[in-house]
Short mmCIF file of C-alpha atoms in Angstrom, two decimals:
data_model
loop_
_atom_site.label_atom_id
_atom_site.label_comp_id
_atom_site.label_asym_id
_atom_site.label_seq_id
_atom_site.Cartn_x
_atom_site.Cartn_y
_atom_site.Cartn_z
CA UNK A 1107 -8.37 -6.72 8.19
CA UNK A 1108 -9.80 -6.19 11.54
CA UNK A 1109 -9.75 -9.90 11.91
CA UNK A 1110 -6.00 -10.00 11.33
CA UNK A 1111 -5.76 -11.22 7.84
CA UNK A 1112 -3.42 -10.28 5.57
CA UNK A 1113 -3.82 -10.38 1.70
CA UNK A 1114 -1.96 -9.91 -1.20
CA UNK A 1115 -2.13 -9.21 -5.10
CA UNK A 1116 -0.04 -10.50 -8.18
CA UNK A 1117 0.32 -7.79 -10.96
CA UNK A 1118 -0.79 -7.48 -14.31
CA UNK A 1119 -4.48 -7.69 -16.34
CA UNK A 1120 -4.79 -11.48 -14.88
CA UNK A 1121 -3.78 -10.63 -11.33
CA UNK A 1122 -5.29 -12.50 -8.54
CA UNK A 1123 -6.21 -11.86 -4.92
CA UNK A 1124 -4.30 -14.05 -2.20
CA UNK A 1125 -4.60 -14.72 1.40
CA UNK A 1126 -1.19 -14.47 3.35
CA UNK A 1127 -0.09 -16.82 6.42
CA UNK A 1128 1.53 -13.96 8.24
CA UNK A 1129 3.41 -16.55 10.50
CA UNK A 1130 4.89 -18.77 7.33
CA UNK A 1131 4.46 -16.24 4.65
CA UNK A 1132 2.80 -19.06 2.50
CA UNK A 1133 0.05 -17.93 0.26
CA UNK A 1134 -3.19 -18.99 -1.07
CA UNK A 1135 -5.13 -17.83 -4.15
CA UNK A 1136 -8.42 -16.75 -3.54
CA UNK A 1137 -9.58 -15.76 -7.03
CA UNK A 1138 -8.70 -13.50 -10.16
CA UNK A 1139 -9.34 -9.74 -9.70
CA UNK A 1140 -10.27 -9.08 -13.40
CA UNK A 1141 -8.48 -5.83 -13.48
CA UNK A 1142 -4.68 -4.81 -12.67
CA UNK A 1143 -4.38 -3.61 -9.02
CA UNK A 1144 -1.18 -2.90 -7.14
CA UNK A 1145 -2.15 -0.92 -4.24
CA UNK A 1146 -4.47 -2.54 -1.00
CA UNK A 1147 -5.90 -1.31 1.85
CA UNK A 1148 -8.48 -1.91 4.31
CA UNK A 1149 -11.61 0.82 4.97
CA UNK A 1150 -12.84 1.31 8.67
CA UNK A 1151 -15.98 -1.32 8.20
CA UNK A 1152 -13.46 -4.20 7.06
CA UNK A 1153 -13.96 -3.61 3.36
CA UNK A 1154 -11.04 -4.04 1.02
CA UNK A 1155 -9.76 -1.14 -1.15
CA UNK A 1156 -7.44 -1.31 -4.31
CA UNK A 1157 -5.99 0.90 -6.91
CA UNK A 1158 -4.41 0.35 -10.15
CA UNK A 1159 -3.57 2.81 -13.00
CA UNK A 1160 -6.19 5.47 -12.93
CA UNK A 1161 -8.75 3.65 -10.96
CA UNK A 1162 -10.18 2.90 -7.55
CA UNK A 1163 -11.78 -0.43 -6.51
CA UNK A 1164 -13.68 -2.45 -3.69
CA UNK A 1165 -12.78 -6.17 -3.94
CA UNK A 1166 -14.26 -9.07 -2.68
CA UNK A 1167 -12.12 -11.02 -0.02
CA UNK A 1168 -13.99 -13.97 -0.75
CA UNK A 1169 -13.85 -14.30 -4.62
CA UNK A 1170 -11.30 -11.82 -5.35
CA UNK A 1171 -13.43 -9.99 -7.99
CA UNK A 1172 -12.98 -6.09 -8.14
CA UNK A 1173 -15.37 -3.70 -8.50
CA UNK A 1174 -14.91 -0.05 -9.89
CA UNK A 1175 -15.66 2.57 -7.85
CA UNK A 1176 -14.18 5.81 -9.85
CA UNK A 1177 -11.45 6.64 -12.50
CA UNK A 1178 -9.47 9.22 -11.01
CA UNK A 1179 -8.11 12.27 -13.22
CA UNK A 1180 -4.40 12.78 -13.33
CA UNK A 1181 -3.88 9.78 -11.17
CA UNK A 1182 -1.75 6.89 -12.19
CA UNK A 1183 -1.17 4.39 -8.96
CA UNK A 1184 2.41 4.11 -8.26
CA UNK A 1185 1.96 1.34 -5.52
CA UNK A 1186 -0.08 1.63 -2.52
CA UNK A 1187 -2.81 3.09 -0.66
CA UNK A 1188 -2.99 3.86 3.02
CA UNK A 1189 -6.42 4.48 4.88
CA UNK A 1190 -6.45 7.23 7.34
CA UNK A 1191 -9.27 6.66 9.94
CA UNK A 1192 -9.48 10.27 11.07
CA UNK A 1193 -10.95 11.47 7.99
CA UNK A 1194 -12.21 8.00 6.32
CA UNK A 1195 -10.11 8.74 3.37
CA UNK A 1196 -7.28 7.21 1.70
CA UNK A 1197 -3.46 8.21 0.97
CA UNK A 1198 -2.37 7.19 -2.22
CA UNK A 1199 1.08 7.39 -4.05
CA UNK A 1200 0.82 8.35 -7.75
CA UNK A 1201 3.20 8.43 -10.66
CA UNK A 1202 4.13 11.86 -11.87
CA UNK A 1203 4.08 12.85 -15.82
CA UNK A 1204 7.64 13.18 -15.99
CA UNK A 1205 8.73 10.51 -13.61
CA UNK A 1206 10.61 13.01 -11.12
CA UNK A 1207 8.87 12.30 -8.30
CA UNK A 1208 5.81 10.39 -6.97
CA UNK A 1209 2.40 12.51 -5.91
CA UNK A 1210 0.77 12.08 -2.86
CA UNK A 1211 -2.99 12.10 -3.67
CA UNK A 1212 -6.07 11.61 -0.88
CA UNK A 1213 -9.10 9.61 -2.05
CA UNK A 1214 -12.34 9.28 -0.26
CA UNK A 1215 -14.40 5.94 0.03
CA UNK A 1216 -16.36 7.47 -2.95
CA UNK A 1217 -13.44 8.00 -5.36
CA UNK A 1218 -13.41 11.60 -4.81
CA UNK A 1219 -9.55 12.56 -5.35
CA UNK A 1220 -7.38 15.21 -4.25
CA UNK A 1221 -4.12 15.85 -5.44
CA UNK A 1222 -1.70 16.98 -2.27
CA UNK A 1223 1.59 17.62 -3.60
CA UNK A 1224 4.67 16.30 -4.65
CA UNK A 1225 6.69 13.67 -2.38
CA UNK A 1226 10.29 14.25 -3.93
CA UNK A 1227 10.91 10.37 -4.05
CA UNK A 1228 9.84 7.98 -6.79
CA UNK A 1229 9.04 4.08 -7.02
CA UNK A 1230 7.01 4.39 -3.41
CA UNK A 1231 5.78 0.96 -3.44
CA UNK A 1232 4.38 0.80 0.27
CA UNK A 1233 2.55 3.35 2.51
CA UNK A 1234 1.54 3.18 6.09
CA UNK A 1235 -0.38 5.72 8.24
CA UNK A 1236 -0.17 5.72 12.24
CA UNK A 1237 -0.53 8.10 15.08
CA UNK A 1238 -0.53 10.91 12.29
CA UNK A 1239 2.37 9.73 10.76
CA UNK A 1240 2.79 8.87 7.07
CA UNK A 1241 5.50 6.35 6.04
CA UNK A 1242 6.59 5.67 2.64
CA UNK A 1243 8.91 2.81 1.68
CA UNK A 1244 10.48 2.82 -1.80
CA UNK A 1245 11.51 0.02 -4.28
CA UNK A 1246 15.20 0.86 -3.37
CA UNK A 1247 14.51 0.01 0.53
CA UNK A 1248 14.33 3.48 1.76
CA UNK A 1249 11.93 4.35 4.47
CA UNK A 1250 10.52 8.18 4.20
CA UNK A 1251 7.86 9.99 6.37
CA UNK A 1252 5.53 12.04 3.90
CA UNK A 1253 3.81 15.28 5.05
CA UNK A 1254 -0.03 14.43 4.94
CA UNK A 1255 -0.61 18.17 4.44
CA UNK A 1256 1.57 19.12 1.71
CA UNK A 1257 2.94 15.60 0.45
CA UNK A 1258 6.80 16.41 1.10
CA UNK A 1259 8.48 13.43 1.80
CA UNK A 1260 11.86 13.26 3.90
CA UNK A 1261 14.28 10.61 4.09
CA UNK A 1262 14.38 8.27 7.44
CA UNK A 1263 16.46 5.71 7.10
CA UNK A 1264 17.49 2.63 5.02
CA UNK A 1265 15.68 -0.77 5.34
CA UNK A 1266 17.90 -3.26 6.48
CA UNK A 1267 17.83 -7.02 5.84
CA UNK A 1268 15.38 -6.56 2.71
CA UNK A 1269 15.88 -8.92 -0.20
CA UNK A 1270 15.12 -7.10 -3.62
CA UNK A 1271 12.60 -4.45 -4.01
CA UNK A 1272 9.96 -3.83 -1.48
CA UNK A 1273 6.35 -3.90 -2.50
CA UNK A 1274 3.52 -3.20 0.10
CA UNK A 1275 3.54 -2.27 3.87
CA UNK A 1276 1.10 -3.76 6.57
CA UNK A 1277 0.77 -3.21 10.20
CA UNK A 1278 1.25 -5.68 13.34
CA UNK A 1279 -0.81 -4.80 16.15
CA UNK A 1280 0.46 -5.20 19.77
CA UNK A 1281 4.13 -5.11 18.82
CA UNK A 1282 6.78 -3.21 20.26
CA UNK A 1283 9.26 -0.51 19.27
CA UNK A 1284 12.06 -2.22 17.13
CA UNK A 1285 15.78 -1.32 17.23
CA UNK A 1286 16.91 1.68 15.18
CA UNK A 1287 18.52 -1.62 12.80
CA UNK A 1288 15.39 -2.56 11.89
CA UNK A 1289 13.51 0.84 10.39
CA UNK A 1290 9.98 0.23 11.09
CA UNK A 1291 6.87 2.32 12.61
CA UNK A 1292 5.80 1.82 16.23
CA UNK A 1293 3.46 -1.22 15.04
CA UNK A 1294 6.02 -3.01 13.27
CA UNK A 1295 5.79 -3.60 9.51
CA UNK A 1296 5.42 -6.59 7.06
CA UNK A 1297 7.50 -5.73 4.02
CA UNK A 1298 7.11 -7.97 1.13
CA UNK A 1299 10.06 -7.81 -1.30
CA UNK A 1300 9.98 -9.71 -4.95
CA UNK A 1301 10.00 -13.07 -4.47
CA UNK A 1302 8.36 -13.65 -1.30
CA UNK A 1303 5.38 -15.57 -2.71
CA UNK A 1304 5.88 -14.38 -6.41
CA UNK A 1305 7.53 -11.83 -8.32
CA UNK A 1306 5.43 -8.67 -8.79
CA UNK A 1307 3.35 -9.12 -5.83
CA UNK A 1308 2.32 -6.49 -3.33
CA UNK A 1309 1.04 -7.35 -0.21
CA UNK A 1310 -1.09 -5.10 2.39
CA UNK A 1311 -3.37 -5.91 5.65
CA UNK A 1312 -3.87 -4.28 9.15
CA UNK A 1313 -3.17 -7.20 11.21
#
């Protein structure tokens, strides 16, 4: 969020919203979501949005309650959304029907969605948009760049030092560019693997 807070969710229909201490990694439960959500990011006005299955939500950060914004045709959330402040829309990754490649969508804050194109990679569980570049992170620890106009993805490098699958990406403001052995965009990413604070967790928050 704009205030520097980091949030995460647990999966499943009984999933919950958590606040996460960015220094210790410890989490505190805020409340139950009431729906399945596996993607999070903040809108400009500090409103938390989420996606799960074919649905797009707003989420109350004080209670965890999710409110449906829209159901999106031909969309099944594969694992993350990333806000683009230039056009006030979210990028989102969707599963494909045949499972061969995730698909990039753009979603407006009112839930209006557009399918952009096939990414060429599957299991993209983390997204991060910065300075015109859209980064994707796969479950098997690959960093890719994604063309926001066509959806086409290109391998960038492997994420070094991660344990298990990667779920989610969050920016940290004021950071310097890391060495090439730690593949991260300019503001540095917080990438949480399974087990960081519970299996099946995705975390997201602009810090």
